[in-house]
């Protein structure tokens, strides 16, 4: 499964909605109404699903769904290099 | 004086069911064991799925009960000045079902596995926060932790803020979830206690229950302007602390007499809802104080049916007083709640003739 699908699945679990209905350009805070506590839950869910470690403070860099996918891809690359 | 503060909406969630003030008496009249828990099935349709996982049972009960109360009164938040709308909550234990689950995760899977909602789901003021978010409440609000007297204190304090002009209206009541392993252990000391269950002196086992009851309180002037139906009015209150050991409540008859007199005078209660703590000496003192003040008053034994709902207890009593079938004109009802440690609270409620 691609990282994009895993991110969308984690978001769909948090939002209680279908993964297919989440647009990649949707703004996390203003369009999906995800608050800072909810995003921590999503990050922990992603850590479990992908066996990676995400920095709790990285949510401040996140704007939309694509930026979350990019963050996960970046961490996966770093993990492979290490 | 509280007698310009009236009750215009009632909502409840109890093991027997959920609904508004019109359904309360019928719901409690169904044969049931008092020591039961609220079914998840009756709450699921009332709470947004996304919110469900973030909050504890006691918050779910409160949100459902408050929604029923708002609808019962016909309150539309968009049509009210929500800076003059408050929220007053009684709660004793907080969210232990959520906490027990997360503590288990902490010990088995580590800190990272603990829900980020642990803190916000556990603390007793969570209900106040969730109600404020759900209805856009921006007025003076407060949460009270005072054992079985929590809800009665929240109602009295809400009424005082309405009576002094700080607020136009308020959601006031309480919520409690006791169906958890930890709380069942904590409350196991109450097992074996009995309470008087009838005029003939028969006794019943003291039951631990749970749920939530919320009332809409507002000034009579505000209620009349909005053409709301009035179900009852608050006539007076009294409270005092007679320091007692942690697991006992006030056994001092003089204190009980003063608190009840303060709440009731100049009226004469026709019906009394006693606290019935299950502590023999405390219950004897309460019974003696009632007989000294109003030997003719009837004493209700409904706690043998409802059990103790702790943080929701006083609000349930007020709701019962406002919905009780009674002769015309309805008699004032004096409600007693006491807290472990010695706090005594009394409130006089008058049902509005329908």
mmCIF file with all atom_site columns, N, CA and C in Angstrom, chain A residues 15-16 32-33 38 47 54 56, chain B residues 49-50 53-54 112-113 116-117:
data_model
loop_
_atom_site.group_PDB
_atom_site.id
_atom_site.type_symbol
_atom_site.label_atom_id
_atom_site.label_alt_id
_atom_site.label_comp_id
_atom_site.label_asym_id
_atom_site.label_entity_id
_atom_site.label_seq_id
_atom_site.pdbx_PDB_ins_code
_atom_site.Cartn_x
_atom_site.Cartn_y
_atom_site.Cartn_z
_atom_site.occupancy
_atom_site.B_iso_or_equiv
_atom_site.pdbx_formal_charge
_atom_site.auth_seq_id
_atom_site.auth_comp_id
_atom_site.auth_asym_id
_atom_site.auth_atom_id
_atom_site.pdbx_PDB_model_num
ATOM 1  N N  . UNK A 1 15  ? -11.493 11.108 10.954 1.00 0.00 ? 15  UNK A N  1
ATOM 2  C CA . UNK A 1 15  ? -12.623 11.956 10.530 1.00 0.00 ? 15  UNK A CA 1
ATOM 3  C C  . UNK A 1 15  ? -13.936 11.187 10.436 1.00 0.00 ? 15  UNK A C  1
ATOM 4  N N  . UNK A 1 16  ? -13.848 9.857  10.567 1.00 0.00 ? 16  UNK A N  1
ATOM 5  C CA . UNK A 1 16  ? -15.031 8.990  10.438 1.00 0.00 ? 16  UNK A CA 1
ATOM 6  C C  . UNK A 1 16  ? -15.697 9.216  9.081  1.00 0.00 ? 16  UNK A C  1
ATOM 7  N N  . UNK A 1 32  ? -10.935 20.393 6.908  1.00 0.00 ? 32  UNK A N  1
ATOM 8  C CA . UNK A 1 32  ? -11.236 19.110 7.562  1.00 0.00 ? 32  UNK A CA 1
ATOM 9  C C  . UNK A 1 32  ? -11.503 19.296 9.058  1.00 0.00 ? 32  UNK A C  1
ATOM 10 N N  . UNK A 1 33  ? -11.335 20.534 9.538  1.00 0.00 ? 33  UNK A N  1
ATOM 11 C CA . UNK A 1 33  ? -11.576 20.859 10.960 1.00 0.00 ? 33  UNK A CA 1
ATOM 12 C C  . UNK A 1 33  ? -10.782 19.981 11.920 1.00 0.00 ? 33  UNK A C  1
ATOM 13 N N  . UNK A 1 38  ? -6.211  16.343 17.573 1.00 0.00 ? 38  UNK A N  1
ATOM 14 C CA . UNK A 1 38  ? -6.619  15.304 16.618 1.00 0.00 ? 38  UNK A CA 1
ATOM 15 C C  . UNK A 1 38  ? -5.445  14.912 15.703 1.00 0.00 ? 38  UNK A C  1
ATOM 16 N N  . UNK A 1 47  ? 2.529   6.469  12.726 1.00 0.00 ? 47  UNK A N  1
ATOM 17 C CA . UNK A 1 47  ? 3.754   5.839  13.251 1.00 0.00 ? 47  UNK A CA 1
ATOM 18 C C  . UNK A 1 47  ? 3.573   4.333  13.390 1.00 0.00 ? 47  UNK A C  1
ATOM 19 N N  . UNK A 1 54  ? 7.529   10.095 14.088 1.00 0.00 ? 54  UNK A N  1
ATOM 20 C CA . UNK A 1 54  ? 7.221   11.454 13.628 1.00 0.00 ? 54  UNK A CA 1
ATOM 21 C C  . UNK A 1 54  ? 7.344   12.407 14.807 1.00 0.00 ? 54  UNK A C  1
ATOM 22 N N  . UNK A 1 56  ? 6.369   15.269 17.165 1.00 0.00 ? 56  UNK A N  1
ATOM 23 C CA . UNK A 1 56  ? 5.072   15.859 17.551 1.00 0.00 ? 56  UNK A CA 1
ATOM 24 C C  . UNK A 1 56  ? 4.931   17.311 17.099 1.00 0.00 ? 56  UNK A C  1
ATOM 25 N N  . UNK B 2 49  ? -20.337 10.922 15.535 1.00 0.00 ? 49  UNK B N  1
ATOM 26 C CA . UNK B 2 49  ? -19.407 9.790  15.548 1.00 0.00 ? 49  UNK B CA 1
ATOM 27 C C  . UNK B 2 49  ? -17.963 10.251 15.788 1.00 0.00 ? 49  UNK B C  1
ATOM 28 N N  . UNK B 2 50  ? -17.618 11.396 15.198 1.00 0.00 ? 50  UNK B N  1
ATOM 29 C CA . UNK B 2 50  ? -16.240 11.893 15.322 1.00 0.00 ? 50  UNK B CA 1
ATOM 30 C C  . UNK B 2 50  ? -15.925 12.310 16.758 1.00 0.00 ? 50  UNK B C  1
ATOM 31 N N  . UNK B 2 53  ? -15.331 9.112  20.096 1.00 0.00 ? 53  UNK B N  1
ATOM 32 C CA . UNK B 2 53  ? -14.073 8.510  20.576 1.00 0.00 ? 53  UNK B CA 1
ATOM 33 C C  . UNK B 2 53  ? -13.239 9.458  21.429 1.00 0.00 ? 53  UNK B C  1
ATOM 34 N N  . UNK B 2 54  ? -13.579 10.740 21.438 1.00 0.00 ? 54  UNK B N  1
ATOM 35 C CA . UNK B 2 54  ? -12.738 11.716 22.122 1.00 0.00 ? 54  UNK B CA 1
ATOM 36 C C  . UNK B 2 54  ? -13.202 11.979 23.551 1.00 0.00 ? 54  UNK B C  1
ATOM 37 N N  . UNK B 2 112 ? 3.316   6.416  24.124 1.00 0.00 ? 112 UNK B N  1
ATOM 38 C CA . UNK B 2 112 ? 2.926   6.854  22.780 1.00 0.00 ? 112 UNK B CA 1
ATOM 39 C C  . UNK B 2 112 ? 1.542   6.313  22.392 1.00 0.00 ? 112 UNK B C  1
ATOM 40 N N  . UNK B 2 113 ? 1.146   5.224  23.034 1.00 0.00 ? 113 UNK B N  1
ATOM 41 C CA . UNK B 2 113 ? -0.135  4.599  22.678 1.00 0.00 ? 113 UNK B CA 1
ATOM 42 C C  . UNK B 2 113 ? -1.326  5.251  23.388 1.00 0.00 ? 113 UNK B C  1
ATOM 43 N N  . UNK B 2 116 ? -4.390  11.083 22.798 1.00 0.00 ? 116 UNK B N  1
ATOM 44 C CA . UNK B 2 116 ? -4.143  12.503 23.095 1.00 0.00 ? 116 UNK B CA 1
ATOM 45 C C  . UNK B 2 116 ? -5.332  13.163 23.785 1.00 0.00 ? 116 UNK B C  1
ATOM 46 N N  . UNK B 2 117 ? -6.458  12.474 23.814 1.00 0.00 ? 117 UNK B N  1
ATOM 47 C CA . UNK B 2 117 ? -7.654  13.026 24.467 1.00 0.00 ? 117 UNK B CA 1
ATOM 48 C C  . UNK B 2 117 ? -7.776  12.607 25.928 1.00 0.00 ? 117 UNK B C  1
#
